[in-house]
Coordinates of C-alpha atoms in Angstrom, one line a residue:
Chain I
M1 CA -15.4 14.1 -23.7
L2 CA -15.2 11.0 -25.8
I3 CA -12.6 9.5 -23.5
Q4 CA -14.7 10.2 -20.4
A5 CA -17.6 8.5 -22.1
I6 CA -15.6 5.5 -23.0
A7 CA -14.2 5.3 -19.4
F8 CA -17.7 5.7 -18.0
Y9 CA -19.3 2.9 -20.1
F10 CA -16.2 0.7 -19.4
F11 CA -16.5 1.1 -15.6
A12 CA -20.3 0.9 -15.6
A13 CA -20.4 -2.2 -17.7
I14 CA -17.8 -3.9 -15.4
V15 CA -19.7 -2.9 -12.2
V16 CA -23.0 -4.3 -13.6
A17 CA -21.4 -7.5 -15.0
S18 CA -19.4 -8.2 -11.8
A19 CA -22.5 -7.5 -9.7
V20 CA -24.4 -10.1 -11.7
M21 CA -21.5 -12.5 -11.3
V22 CA -21.5 -12.1 -7.5
I23 CA -24.9 -13.8 -7.4
W24 CA -24.2 -16.1 -10.4
S25 CA -21.0 -17.8 -9.5
R26 CA -21.2 -21.1 -7.6
N27 CA -18.1 -20.7 -5.5
P28 CA -18.6 -18.1 -2.7
V29 CA -14.9 -17.2 -2.9
H30 CA -15.4 -16.2 -6.5
S31 CA -18.5 -14.2 -5.4
V32 CA -16.4 -12.2 -3.0
L33 CA -13.7 -11.6 -5.7
W34 CA -16.4 -10.4 -8.1
L35 CA -17.7 -8.1 -5.4
I36 CA -14.3 -6.6 -4.9
L37 CA -14.1 -6.0 -8.7
A38 CA -17.4 -4.2 -8.5
F39 CA -16.2 -2.0 -5.6
F40 CA -13.0 -1.1 -7.5
N41 CA -14.8 -0.1 -10.6
A42 CA -17.4 1.9 -8.6
A43 CA -14.4 3.8 -7.3
G44 CA -13.5 4.4 -11.0
L45 CA -16.9 5.9 -11.5
M46 CA -16.4 8.2 -8.5
V47 CA -13.2 9.5 -10.0
L48 CA -15.0 10.3 -13.2
L49 CA -17.5 12.3 -11.1
G50 CA -14.7 14.3 -9.7
A51 CA -15.1 12.8 -6.2
E52 CA -11.6 11.5 -6.0
F53 CA -11.5 11.6 -2.2
I54 CA -14.6 9.4 -1.9
A55 CA -13.1 7.1 -4.6
M56 CA -9.9 6.6 -2.6
L57 CA -11.8 6.0 0.6
L58 CA -14.0 3.4 -1.1
V59 CA -10.9 1.5 -2.2
I60 CA -9.0 1.9 1.1
V61 CA -12.0 1.0 3.4
Y62 CA -14.1 -1.4 1.3
V63 CA -11.5 -3.1 -0.9
G64 CA -8.6 -2.8 1.4
A65 CA -10.2 -3.7 4.7
V66 CA -13.9 -4.9 4.6
A67 CA -13.6 -7.2 1.6
V68 CA -10.4 -8.8 3.0
L69 CA -12.4 -9.8 6.1
F70 CA -15.2 -11.1 3.9
L71 CA -12.7 -13.1 1.9
F72 CA -11.1 -14.5 5.1
V73 CA -14.4 -15.6 6.5
V74 CA -15.6 -17.2 3.2
M75 CA -12.3 -19.0 2.7
M76 CA -12.2 -20.3 6.2
L77 CA -15.8 -21.6 6.2
D78 CA -16.4 -25.1 5.3
I79 CA -19.4 -24.5 3.0
D80 CA -21.6 -27.3 1.9
F81 CA -22.9 -26.1 -1.5
A82 CA -25.7 -28.7 -1.7
A83 CA -27.1 -27.7 1.7
M84 CA -26.9 -24.1 0.7
R85 CA -29.0 -24.6 -2.4
A86 CA -31.5 -26.9 -0.7
G87 CA -33.6 -24.1 0.8
F88 CA -34.1 -22.3 -2.5
S89 CA -37.8 -22.9 -3.0
R90 CA -38.5 -22.2 0.6
N91 CA -36.6 -18.9 0.7
A92 CA -37.6 -17.8 -2.8
P93 CA -40.8 -15.8 -1.7
L94 CA -38.8 -13.9 0.9
G95 CA -36.0 -13.1 -1.5
L96 CA -38.5 -11.9 -4.1
L97 CA -40.2 -9.7 -1.5
I98 CA -36.8 -8.1 -0.6
A99 CA -36.0 -7.7 -4.3
A100 CA -39.3 -6.0 -5.0
V101 CA -38.8 -3.6 -2.1
L102 CA -35.3 -2.7 -3.3
L103 CA -36.6 -2.2 -6.8
A104 CA -39.4 0.0 -5.7
E105 CA -37.0 2.2 -3.6
L106 CA -34.6 2.5 -6.5
L107 CA -37.4 3.6 -8.9
L108 CA -38.7 6.0 -6.3
A109 CA -35.3 7.6 -5.8
V110 CA -34.7 7.8 -9.6
G111 CA -38.2 9.2 -10.1
A112 CA -37.8 11.9 -7.3
Y113 CA -34.4 12.8 -8.7
S114 CA -35.5 13.2 -12.3
A115 CA -38.6 15.1 -11.2
G116 CA -36.1 17.7 -9.9
G117 CA -36.3 20.1 -7.0
L118 CA -34.8 17.6 -4.6
T119 CA -33.8 19.7 -1.7
L120 CA -33.5 17.8 1.6
G121 CA -33.1 20.6 4.1
K122 CA -31.4 23.8 3.2
A123 CA -28.6 23.8 0.7
A124 CA -25.3 24.0 2.5
G125 CA -24.8 27.7 2.3
D126 CA -21.5 28.0 4.2
A127 CA -20.0 25.1 2.4
V128 CA -20.2 26.8 -1.0
Q129 CA -16.7 26.2 -2.3
A130 CA -14.5 27.9 -4.8
A131 CA -13.9 25.9 -7.9
D132 CA -10.3 25.3 -7.0
T133 CA -10.7 23.9 -3.4
S134 CA -10.0 20.2 -3.4
N135 CA -12.5 17.5 -2.4
I136 CA -10.8 17.0 0.9
E137 CA -11.0 20.6 2.0
A138 CA -14.6 20.9 1.0
L139 CA -15.6 17.7 2.8
G140 CA -13.5 18.6 5.9
A141 CA -15.1 22.0 6.1
L142 CA -18.5 20.4 6.0
L143 CA -17.8 17.5 8.4
Y144 CA -15.9 19.5 11.0
G145 CA -18.0 22.6 10.6
R146 CA -21.6 22.2 9.8
Y147 CA -22.1 18.5 10.7
I148 CA -19.7 18.3 13.6
I149 CA -22.3 17.0 16.1
L150 CA -23.5 14.3 13.7
F151 CA -19.9 13.4 13.0
E152 CA -19.0 13.1 16.7
I153 CA -22.1 11.0 17.3
A154 CA -21.2 8.6 14.5
G155 CA -17.7 8.4 16.0
I156 CA -19.1 7.5 19.4
I157 CA -21.4 4.9 18.0
L158 CA -18.5 3.3 16.2
L159 CA -16.4 3.4 19.4
V160 CA -19.2 1.8 21.4
A161 CA -19.6 -0.9 18.8
M162 CA -15.8 -1.6 18.9
I163 CA -15.7 -1.8 22.7
G164 CA -18.8 -4.1 22.5
A165 CA -17.1 -6.4 20.1
I166 CA -14.0 -6.6 22.3
V167 CA -16.1 -7.2 25.5
L168 CA -18.1 -10.0 23.8
T169 CA -15.1 -11.8 22.5
F170 CA -12.7 -11.3 25.4
Q171 CA -12.1 -14.3 27.5
P172 CA -10.3 -13.7 30.8
P173 CA -7.5 -16.2 31.4
K174 CA -8.5 -19.1 33.5
P175 CA -6.9 -19.3 36.9
G176 CA -5.1 -22.5 36.2
A177 CA -4.1 -21.7 32.7
R178 CA -0.6 -22.2 31.3
A179 CA 2.2 -19.8 32.1
R180 CA 1.8 -16.6 30.1
Q181 CA 4.5 -14.8 28.1
D182 CA 6.2 -11.9 29.6
V183 CA 7.5 -9.9 26.6
G184 CA 9.8 -7.7 28.6
K185 CA 11.5 -10.8 30.2
Q186 CA 11.9 -12.4 26.8
I187 CA 13.5 -9.3 25.3
R188 CA 15.8 -8.8 28.3
R189 CA 17.2 -12.3 28.0
R190 CA 20.8 -12.4 27.0
P191 CA 22.8 -15.3 25.3
E192 CA 24.9 -15.7 28.4
E193 CA 21.8 -16.7 30.5
A194 CA 20.5 -19.0 27.9
T195 CA 23.5 -20.8 26.5
V196 CA 26.6 -22.4 27.9
M197 CA 29.8 -23.2 26.1
K198 CA 31.3 -26.6 26.8
N199 CA 34.3 -28.3 25.3
P200 CA 33.9 -32.0 26.1
E201 CA 36.6 -34.6 25.8
I202 CA 36.2 -37.2 23.0
G203 CA 34.1 -40.1 24.2
Q204 CA 32.9 -38.2 27.3
G205 CA 29.5 -36.6 27.7
I206 CA 28.7 -33.5 29.6
E207 CA 26.5 -33.0 32.6
L208 CA 24.2 -30.0 32.7
Chain K
M1 CA 4.6 16.3 -23.7
T2 CA 0.9 16.9 -24.4
A3 CA 2.0 20.1 -26.2
F4 CA 4.4 18.1 -28.4
F5 CA 1.6 15.7 -29.5
Q6 CA -0.7 18.7 -30.0
S7 CA 1.9 20.2 -32.4
L8 CA 1.7 17.0 -34.5
G9 CA -1.9 18.0 -35.2
L10 CA -3.8 15.9 -32.6
P11 CA -6.7 17.5 -30.7
Y12 CA -6.0 18.2 -27.0
E13 CA -7.8 15.2 -25.7
W14 CA -6.0 12.7 -27.9
A15 CA -2.7 14.4 -27.5
W16 CA -3.2 14.1 -23.7
T17 CA -4.1 10.4 -24.0
V18 CA -1.1 9.6 -26.2
A19 CA 1.2 11.6 -23.9
T20 CA -0.1 9.9 -20.8
L21 CA 0.2 6.4 -22.3
T22 CA 3.7 7.2 -23.4
G23 CA 4.5 8.4 -19.9
I24 CA 3.1 5.2 -18.4
I25 CA 5.1 3.0 -20.7
V26 CA 8.3 4.9 -20.1
I27 CA 7.9 4.9 -16.3
S28 CA 7.0 1.2 -16.2
L29 CA 10.0 0.3 -18.3
L30 CA 12.3 2.5 -16.2
V31 CA 10.9 1.0 -13.0
M32 CA 11.4 -2.5 -14.3
F33 CA 15.0 -1.6 -15.3
A34 CA 15.5 -0.2 -11.8
V35 CA 14.1 -3.4 -10.3
A36 CA 16.5 -5.5 -12.3
M37 CA 19.4 -3.4 -11.2
V38 CA 18.2 -3.3 -7.6
I39 CA 18.0 -7.1 -7.4
Y40 CA 21.6 -7.2 -8.5
V41 CA 22.6 -4.5 -5.9
D42 CA 20.7 -6.5 -3.3
R43 CA 22.7 -9.6 -4.0
K44 CA 26.0 -7.7 -4.2
V45 CA 25.4 -6.0 -0.9
L46 CA 24.4 -9.3 0.7
G47 CA 27.5 -10.9 -0.8
A48 CA 29.8 -8.1 0.5
I49 CA 28.4 -8.3 4.0
M50 CA 28.7 -12.1 4.0
M51 CA 32.3 -11.7 2.7
R52 CA 31.7 -13.4 -0.7
R53 CA 31.6 -12.1 -4.2
G54 CA 27.9 -12.2 -5.1
P55 CA 26.9 -12.4 -8.8
N56 CA 30.1 -11.8 -10.9
V57 CA 29.8 -14.0 -14.0
V58 CA 27.3 -12.6 -16.4
G59 CA 28.5 -9.3 -17.9
P60 CA 31.0 -6.9 -16.4
F61 CA 30.9 -7.3 -12.6
G62 CA 27.9 -9.5 -13.1
L63 CA 25.8 -6.5 -14.0
L64 CA 23.6 -8.5 -16.4
Q65 CA 22.8 -11.3 -13.9
S66 CA 19.2 -10.1 -13.4
F67 CA 18.6 -10.1 -17.1
A68 CA 20.0 -13.6 -17.5
D69 CA 17.7 -14.7 -14.7
G70 CA 14.8 -13.0 -16.3
L71 CA 15.5 -14.8 -19.6
K72 CA 15.9 -18.1 -17.9
V73 CA 12.6 -17.7 -16.0
F74 CA 10.9 -16.6 -19.3
L75 CA 11.9 -19.9 -21.0
Q76 CA 10.8 -22.1 -18.2
E77 CA 7.6 -24.1 -18.3
T78 CA 4.6 -22.8 -16.4
I79 CA 3.3 -25.5 -14.1
I80 CA -0.3 -25.3 -12.9
P81 CA -1.1 -27.7 -10.1
S82 CA -4.0 -30.0 -11.0
A83 CA -5.9 -29.2 -7.8
A84 CA -5.5 -25.4 -8.2
N85 CA -8.3 -23.0 -9.0
K86 CA -6.9 -22.2 -12.4
G87 CA -8.3 -18.8 -13.1
I88 CA -7.5 -17.2 -9.8
F89 CA -4.2 -19.0 -9.7
L90 CA -3.1 -17.3 -12.9
I91 CA -4.7 -13.9 -12.1
A92 CA -3.0 -13.5 -8.6
P93 CA 0.6 -12.8 -9.8
I94 CA -0.8 -10.4 -12.4
I95 CA -2.6 -8.5 -9.7
T96 CA 0.5 -8.3 -7.5
F97 CA 2.6 -7.0 -10.4
T98 CA 0.0 -4.5 -11.8
V99 CA -0.6 -3.1 -8.4
A100 CA 3.1 -2.7 -7.7
L101 CA 3.5 -0.7 -11.0
A102 CA 0.3 1.3 -10.7
A103 CA 1.4 3.0 -7.5
W104 CA 4.2 4.7 -9.5
A105 CA 1.7 6.9 -11.3
V106 CA 1.8 9.5 -8.6
I107 CA 5.5 9.4 -7.6
P108 CA 7.2 12.7 -8.6
F109 CA 10.8 12.0 -9.7
D110 CA 11.6 15.7 -10.1
A111 CA 9.6 19.0 -9.9
G112 CA 6.7 18.3 -12.3
V113 CA 8.0 14.9 -13.5
V114 CA 5.0 12.8 -12.6
I115 CA 2.4 11.0 -14.6
S116 CA -0.5 12.2 -12.6
D117 CA -0.1 15.0 -10.2
I118 CA -3.4 14.4 -8.3
N119 CA -4.5 16.1 -5.1
V120 CA -5.1 12.8 -3.3
G121 CA -1.7 11.3 -4.3
L122 CA -0.9 9.9 -0.8
L123 CA -4.4 8.4 -0.5
Y124 CA -4.0 6.8 -3.9
I125 CA -0.8 5.1 -2.8
L126 CA -2.5 3.9 0.4
A127 CA -5.4 2.6 -1.7
I128 CA -3.2 0.8 -4.2
S129 CA -0.9 -0.7 -1.7
S130 CA -4.0 -2.0 0.2
M131 CA -4.9 -3.8 -3.0
G132 CA -1.6 -5.7 -2.8
V133 CA -3.1 -8.1 -0.2
Y134 CA -5.3 -9.7 -2.9
G135 CA -2.5 -11.0 -5.0
V136 CA -1.1 -12.8 -2.0
V137 CA -4.5 -14.1 -0.6
M138 CA -5.7 -15.2 -4.0
S139 CA -2.4 -17.1 -4.8
G140 CA -2.4 -18.7 -1.4
W141 CA -6.0 -19.9 -1.7
A142 CA -5.9 -20.9 -5.4
S143 CA -2.8 -23.0 -4.9
N144 CA -5.0 -25.4 -2.9
S145 CA -2.0 -26.3 -0.8
K146 CA -1.3 -26.0 2.9
Y147 CA 1.8 -23.9 3.1
P148 CA 0.8 -21.3 0.6
F149 CA -2.5 -20.9 2.4
F150 CA -0.8 -20.4 5.8
S151 CA 1.6 -18.0 4.2
A152 CA -1.2 -16.0 2.6
M153 CA -3.0 -15.7 6.0
R154 CA 0.2 -14.5 7.6
A155 CA 1.0 -12.1 4.8
S156 CA -2.4 -10.5 4.7
A157 CA -2.6 -10.2 8.5
Q158 CA 0.8 -8.6 8.5
M159 CA 0.1 -6.2 5.7
I160 CA -3.3 -5.0 7.2
S161 CA -1.7 -4.6 10.7
Y162 CA 1.2 -2.4 9.5
E163 CA -1.0 -0.4 7.1
V164 CA -2.8 1.0 10.1
S165 CA 0.3 2.6 11.7
I166 CA 1.6 3.7 8.3
G167 CA -1.8 5.5 7.9
F168 CA -1.3 7.4 11.1
V169 CA 2.3 8.3 10.3
L170 CA 1.1 9.7 7.0
V171 CA -1.5 11.8 8.9
C172 CA 1.4 13.4 10.8
V173 CA 3.2 14.3 7.6
V174 CA 0.0 15.6 6.0
L175 CA -0.7 17.8 9.0
F176 CA 2.7 19.4 8.6
A177 CA 2.4 19.8 4.8
G178 CA -1.2 20.7 4.6
T179 CA -1.8 18.7 1.4
F180 CA -2.1 15.1 0.2
N181 CA -0.3 16.0 -3.0
L182 CA 3.1 14.4 -3.1
S183 CA 4.7 17.3 -5.0
G184 CA 3.1 19.7 -2.5
I185 CA 4.6 17.6 0.4
V186 CA 8.1 17.8 -1.1
N187 CA 7.8 21.5 -1.7
A188 CA 6.7 22.1 1.9
Q189 CA 9.9 20.6 3.0
Q190 CA 12.1 23.2 1.3
G191 CA 14.1 25.0 4.1
F192 CA 12.0 23.2 6.7
G193 CA 14.8 22.8 9.2
L194 CA 16.0 26.2 10.4
G195 CA 15.7 27.5 6.8
L196 CA 18.6 25.2 5.8
I197 CA 17.7 21.5 5.8
N198 CA 15.2 20.2 3.2
A199 CA 13.8 17.3 5.2
Y200 CA 10.9 16.6 7.5
A201 CA 12.7 13.9 9.4
I202 CA 14.8 16.3 11.4
H203 CA 11.8 17.6 13.3
P204 CA 11.7 16.0 16.8
L205 CA 8.0 15.2 16.2
L206 CA 8.5 13.6 12.8
F207 CA 11.8 11.8 13.4
P208 CA 10.2 9.0 15.5
M209 CA 7.4 8.8 12.9
W210 CA 10.0 8.3 10.2
V211 CA 11.5 5.4 12.2
V212 CA 8.1 3.9 12.6
F213 CA 7.4 4.4 8.9
F214 CA 10.7 2.8 7.9
I215 CA 10.2 -0.3 10.1
S216 CA 6.5 -0.5 8.9
A217 CA 7.8 -0.3 5.3
L218 CA 10.0 -3.3 6.0
A219 CA 7.0 -5.2 7.4
E220 CA 4.6 -4.1 4.6
T221 CA 6.9 -5.3 1.9
A222 CA 7.6 -8.6 3.9
R223 CA 11.3 -7.8 3.9
A224 CA 13.7 -9.3 6.5
P225 CA 13.4 -9.3 9.5
F226 CA 9.6 -9.5 8.8
D227 CA 9.8 -12.0 6.0
L228 CA 7.6 -14.5 7.8
T229 CA 5.5 -15.1 4.7
E230 CA 8.4 -17.0 3.1
A231 CA 10.1 -18.4 6.1
E232 CA 11.8 -21.3 4.4
S233 CA 12.1 -23.5 7.5
E234 CA 8.3 -23.3 8.2
L235 CA 6.5 -22.6 4.9
V236 CA 8.7 -23.8 2.0
A237 CA 8.6 -20.7 -0.2
G238 CA 5.4 -19.2 1.2
Y239 CA 2.5 -18.3 -1.1
Q240 CA 4.8 -18.6 -4.2
T241 CA 5.5 -22.3 -3.5
E242 CA 3.3 -23.6 -6.3
Y243 CA 4.4 -21.0 -8.9
S244 CA 6.9 -21.4 -11.6
S245 CA 8.4 -19.5 -14.5
M246 CA 6.8 -16.2 -15.4
S247 CA 4.1 -16.3 -12.8
F248 CA 6.7 -16.7 -10.2
A249 CA 8.8 -13.9 -11.8
L250 CA 5.8 -11.5 -11.6
F251 CA 5.6 -12.0 -7.8
W252 CA 9.3 -11.5 -7.6
L253 CA 9.3 -8.3 -9.7
G254 CA 6.2 -6.9 -7.9
E255 CA 7.9 -7.5 -4.6
Y256 CA 11.0 -5.5 -5.5
A257 CA 8.9 -2.8 -7.2
N258 CA 7.0 -2.4 -3.9
I259 CA 10.3 -2.2 -2.0
L260 CA 11.5 0.5 -4.3
L261 CA 8.2 2.3 -3.9
M262 CA 8.5 2.3 -0.1
C263 CA 12.1 3.6 -0.4
S264 CA 10.9 6.4 -2.6
L265 CA 8.1 7.2 -0.2
N266 CA 10.7 7.5 2.6
T267 CA 12.5 10.0 0.4
L268 CA 9.4 12.0 -0.6
L269 CA 7.7 12.2 2.7
F270 CA 10.6 12.6 5.1
W271 CA 13.8 13.4 3.3
G272 CA 12.9 16.1 0.8
G273 CA 12.3 14.2 -2.4
W274 CA 14.1 15.7 -5.3
L275 CA 15.3 18.7 -3.2
P276 CA 19.0 18.7 -2.3
P277 CA 19.7 17.9 1.4
L278 CA 20.6 21.5 2.2
D279 CA 18.8 24.6 0.9
I280 CA 22.0 26.1 -0.7
P281 CA 21.8 27.4 -4.2
V282 CA 24.9 25.5 -5.4
L283 CA 23.3 22.2 -4.6
Y284 CA 20.4 23.0 -6.9
M285 CA 22.8 22.8 -9.9
V286 CA 22.5 19.0 -9.6
P287 CA 19.3 17.9 -11.3
G288 CA 16.5 17.0 -8.8
I289 CA 16.1 13.4 -10.2
I290 CA 19.7 12.7 -9.2
W291 CA 19.0 13.7 -5.6
F292 CA 15.8 11.6 -5.7
L293 CA 17.5 8.5 -7.0
L294 CA 20.5 8.9 -4.6
K295 CA 18.2 9.1 -1.6
T296 CA 16.0 6.3 -2.8
F297 CA 18.9 3.9 -3.4
M298 CA 20.4 4.9 0.0
F299 CA 17.2 3.6 1.6
F300 CA 17.3 0.5 -0.6
F301 CA 20.9 -0.1 0.7
M302 CA 19.5 0.1 4.2
F303 CA 16.9 -2.5 3.3
S304 CA 19.6 -4.8 2.1
W305 CA 21.8 -4.1 5.0
I306 CA 19.0 -5.0 7.4
W307 CA 18.3 -8.1 5.5
A308 CA 21.9 -9.3 6.0
T309 CA 22.1 -8.2 9.6
V310 CA 19.1 -9.1 11.7
P311 CA 17.4 -12.5 12.3
R312 CA 13.8 -13.1 11.5
Y313 CA 11.1 -12.1 14.0
R314 CA 8.7 -14.5 15.6
Y315 CA 5.1 -14.1 14.4
D316 CA 3.6 -13.0 17.7
Q317 CA 6.5 -10.6 18.1
L318 CA 5.7 -9.1 14.8
M319 CA 2.0 -8.7 15.7
R320 CA 2.9 -7.2 19.1
L321 CA 5.2 -4.6 17.5
G322 CA 2.5 -3.6 15.0
W323 CA -0.5 -3.4 17.3
K324 CA 1.0 -2.8 20.8
V325 CA 3.9 -0.5 20.0
F326 CA 3.5 1.2 16.7
L327 CA -0.3 1.8 16.8
P328 CA -0.5 3.5 20.2
M329 CA 2.7 5.4 19.5
S330 CA 1.6 6.8 16.1
L331 CA -1.9 7.6 17.5
L332 CA -0.2 9.5 20.3
F333 CA 2.0 11.4 17.8
V334 CA -1.0 12.3 15.7
A335 CA -2.6 14.0 18.7
V336 CA 0.6 15.6 19.9
T337 CA 1.5 16.8 16.4
S338 CA -1.8 18.4 15.7
G339 CA -1.8 20.0 19.2
Y340 CA 1.7 21.4 18.6
L341 CA 0.8 22.7 15.1
M342 CA -2.4 24.2 16.5
A343 CA -0.5 25.9 19.3
T344 CA 2.2 27.3 17.1
G345 CA -0.4 28.7 14.6
H346 CA 0.9 26.5 11.7
F347 CA -2.5 26.0 10.2
D348 CA -3.2 29.7 9.9
R349 CA 0.1 30.1 8.0
V350 CA -0.8 27.2 5.7
D351 CA -4.2 28.8 5.0
T352 CA -2.9 32.2 4.1
A353 CA 0.0 30.8 2.0
G354 CA -2.5 28.6 0.2
A355 CA -4.9 31.5 -0.4
A356 CA -2.1 33.7 -1.8
A357 CA -0.4 31.4 -4.2
G358 CA -2.2 28.0 -4.4
P359 CA -1.0 24.8 -2.8
T360 CA 1.8 24.0 -5.3
T361 CA 3.7 27.2 -6.1
I362 CA 6.9 25.8 -7.4
V363 CA 5.7 22.9 -9.5
Q364 CA 3.5 25.1 -11.7
T365 CA 1.2 22.3 -12.5
N366 CA -2.1 23.1 -14.1
S367 CA -4.6 21.1 -12.1
A368 CA -7.3 21.4 -14.8
Q369 CA -5.2 19.7 -17.4
P370 CA -3.4 16.5 -16.1
T371 CA 0.3 16.9 -16.7
A372 CA 2.2 14.3 -18.5
V373 CA 5.7 13.2 -17.9
K374 CA 8.0 16.0 -18.9
A375 CA 11.3 14.1 -18.4
T376 CA 10.8 12.1 -21.5
S377 CA 10.3 15.0 -23.9

């Protein structure tokens, strides 16, 4: 148990510290990197809880995909730090309000949890798993059994969002645009069609 | 090995910790040694294909060339560009190297010879390899130089694109095996082909997926013909341009450790891992680790062979291959494979077999107590 405790405090301390550094650091790229460190250590905490599937998904989805996009956007942006800090006093009340709401919600959640008896809906009776089934099987049985409709709805919402993004960013080629590439034509091209071997005499050019 | 340390009088918890740490060190050193030898093999194969000798000066047949290079690099001066973002510049190669080694934690070299035989082994490898992007992006950005940055952009786009199709290929394999555990996947391949051949790749549904996986592995490790990230004529040396001495060596070693990892994944997922090619009792006399290494190095030879043979892709061709060819193809195969398995009643068989004997019957791993490396004891 000692090793688990050491691991827990190690991961937890790093999560908290890097979360603080996300807001603290002046360079936004550093902020994103600290955020990634926080994600990664949160995955460590999940592993300690025995939720290894969630932990791996957290790393694959958030660290491996979402945060990379964050990083790209932040790296590409030409950020003016002075302008960014100029609105501090103006935005401070709004920020404080949001912070207060978040804190209240957190306290409420912790209070409700520690008061006990937190049963939202009926406990999943058909999902009671034997101790030796893996995370993946248990989650799969729940997602594709009990919550199949919610799961499908979530999938459709994501699909619609994806199509929406494509429709919003798609620009049909203008009529007078440059010639477009025909991949099949490029691949079919053979050296004989593209090159020609000549053996010109010394001092004489060639005519193509 | 946990038992060995327990017999020295350590309580279980500490015995397990010491055993695991020993396993990690041994595996890391062995992987580093394999990387050094593989770099030599790479250069020799390349030399042979180009009809020259390759390294032949240091040691017999030039065998010690990689170690000489390592020593040379170790003694060089580390240069940090004055405009670089120093902290990130120095962390980037460390991340690349650590991530490349960390993935080996779940690779089974033989039945039960694995540091951590976790249930989500395949997902762990996906997660760790998706971390590899950061070493590249951070080095490119922190160098504060044009070409490294271009190269980092190219590399990360390339890695993310091919990870998608690799993910779908893995789904097909997992559907057949019914488990994410790498040892379980290897065991499921025993006698898979007509009760005789120990390989998934001979199945008509999985062979195309293996081809996709192999090509995606080339792209994922930025190996030729997909080595656009270090296209000399366009980008100097890519994201490594500003690096020197050990920080450069870490990139280099990490790259080769990744290539070896992809080769061993080819072996484990499609060609039966430590199992002999045919399910004949005589072949089981050869230790499993020999089969594993033979297969892995055969794939490495193919990597070198391809490097020497084909010219580099153009970047738009690379992206087209990833998104317009491999992604639809692997998506289609996931649907077809699951339909086929459903129709043939494969999942019912997996369920009953799992209920009768547990997912890993041959390995005999105790999932409650993490197994340490047994090869070293």
